[in-house]
Amino acid sequence: MLMSSSRALQRSCWFQFQLSYSDKDRYEREERPDAQKQILVDIAKKLPIFTRATSGAIRFCDRCQVLKPDRSHHCSVCET
């Protein structure tokens, strides 16, 4: 039961923190890393939780392009 609840929570987090098509397009078209970071910062400011690492970096999976929720260590989508 606990395992099933945990997986449901992971799926709901994935949908909540996935970039919209327009934000993903803006991010992918931007070539400058500093501008990409600013796009993520702007998106993260609108989220209901504080999505930053202790270093202040945005918690974001480069592989599947999903913002990671607080307290997550691995991406729930691609498990990296």
Short mmCIF file of C-alpha atoms in Angstrom, two decimals:
data_model
loop_
_atom_site.label_atom_id
_atom_site.label_comp_id
_atom_site.label_asym_id
_atom_site.label_seq_id
_atom_site.Cartn_x
_atom_site.Cartn_y
_atom_site.Cartn_z
CA MET A 1 0.00 0.00 0.00
CA LEU A 2 2.75 2.45 0.91
CA MET A 3 4.66 1.64 -2.28
CA SER A 4 1.56 2.31 -4.41
CA SER A 5 0.93 5.65 -2.66
CA SER A 6 4.55 6.63 -3.18
CA ARG A 7 4.37 5.91 -6.92
CA ALA A 8 1.13 7.90 -7.24
CA LEU A 9 2.81 10.83 -5.51
CA GLN A 10 5.78 10.61 -7.87
CA ARG A 11 3.49 10.68 -10.90
CA SER A 12 1.55 13.67 -9.59
CA CYS A 13 4.82 15.50 -8.91
CA TRP A 14 5.98 14.79 -12.46
CA PHE A 15 2.84 16.38 -13.91
CA GLN A 16 3.06 19.33 -11.55
CA PHE A 17 6.70 20.13 -12.30
CA GLN A 18 6.93 19.37 -16.00
CA LEU A 19 7.71 22.37 -18.20
CA SER A 20 4.90 23.61 -20.41
CA TYR A 21 5.42 23.26 -24.15
CA SER A 22 6.02 27.00 -24.54
CA ASP A 23 8.50 27.13 -21.63
CA LYS A 24 10.30 24.03 -22.90
CA ASP A 25 10.51 25.57 -26.38
CA ARG A 26 11.92 28.84 -24.96
CA TYR A 27 14.46 26.86 -22.93
CA GLU A 28 15.56 24.70 -25.88
CA ARG A 29 15.85 27.63 -28.29
CA GLU A 30 18.02 29.59 -25.89
CA GLU A 31 21.71 28.75 -26.39
CA ARG A 32 23.21 30.79 -23.56
CA PRO A 33 23.40 28.85 -20.26
CA ASP A 34 22.83 32.01 -18.19
CA ALA A 35 19.63 32.78 -20.11
CA GLN A 36 18.47 29.15 -19.74
CA LYS A 37 19.05 29.42 -16.00
CA GLN A 38 17.00 32.62 -15.87
CA ILE A 39 14.11 30.90 -17.67
CA LEU A 40 14.16 28.18 -15.00
CA VAL A 41 14.39 30.74 -12.19
CA ASP A 42 11.32 32.55 -13.53
CA ILE A 43 9.37 29.28 -13.75
CA ALA A 44 10.48 28.12 -10.28
CA LYS A 45 9.32 31.39 -8.70
CA LYS A 46 5.75 30.55 -9.73
CA LEU A 47 5.79 27.08 -8.13
CA PRO A 48 4.19 26.39 -4.73
CA ILE A 49 7.44 25.03 -3.23
CA PHE A 50 11.01 26.20 -3.02
CA THR A 51 12.70 24.27 -5.83
CA ARG A 52 16.36 25.07 -5.20
CA ALA A 53 19.33 23.08 -4.00
CA THR A 54 21.31 24.22 -0.97
CA SER A 55 23.76 25.85 -3.39
CA GLY A 56 20.91 27.98 -4.74
CA ALA A 57 20.78 26.15 -8.08
CA ILE A 58 17.46 25.25 -9.67
CA ARG A 59 16.64 21.57 -9.17
CA PHE A 60 16.15 20.47 -12.77
CA CYS A 61 16.70 17.17 -14.61
CA ASP A 62 18.71 17.87 -17.76
CA ARG A 63 17.83 14.50 -19.23
CA CYS A 64 14.03 14.69 -19.25
CA GLN A 65 13.61 18.45 -18.60
CA VAL A 66 11.49 18.25 -15.47
CA LEU A 67 11.85 20.54 -12.45
CA LYS A 68 12.61 18.39 -9.41
CA PRO A 69 10.50 18.90 -6.28
CA ASP A 70 12.13 19.64 -2.95
CA ARG A 71 13.65 16.71 -1.08
CA SER A 72 13.94 14.58 -4.23
CA HIS A 73 17.33 13.04 -4.94
CA HIS A 74 16.57 11.31 -8.22
CA CYS A 75 14.25 12.28 -11.03
CA SER A 76 11.01 10.32 -10.71
CA VAL A 77 10.62 10.27 -14.50
CA CYS A 78 13.97 8.94 -15.73
CA GLU A 79 15.32 7.84 -12.30
CA THR A 80 18.72 9.54 -12.73
#
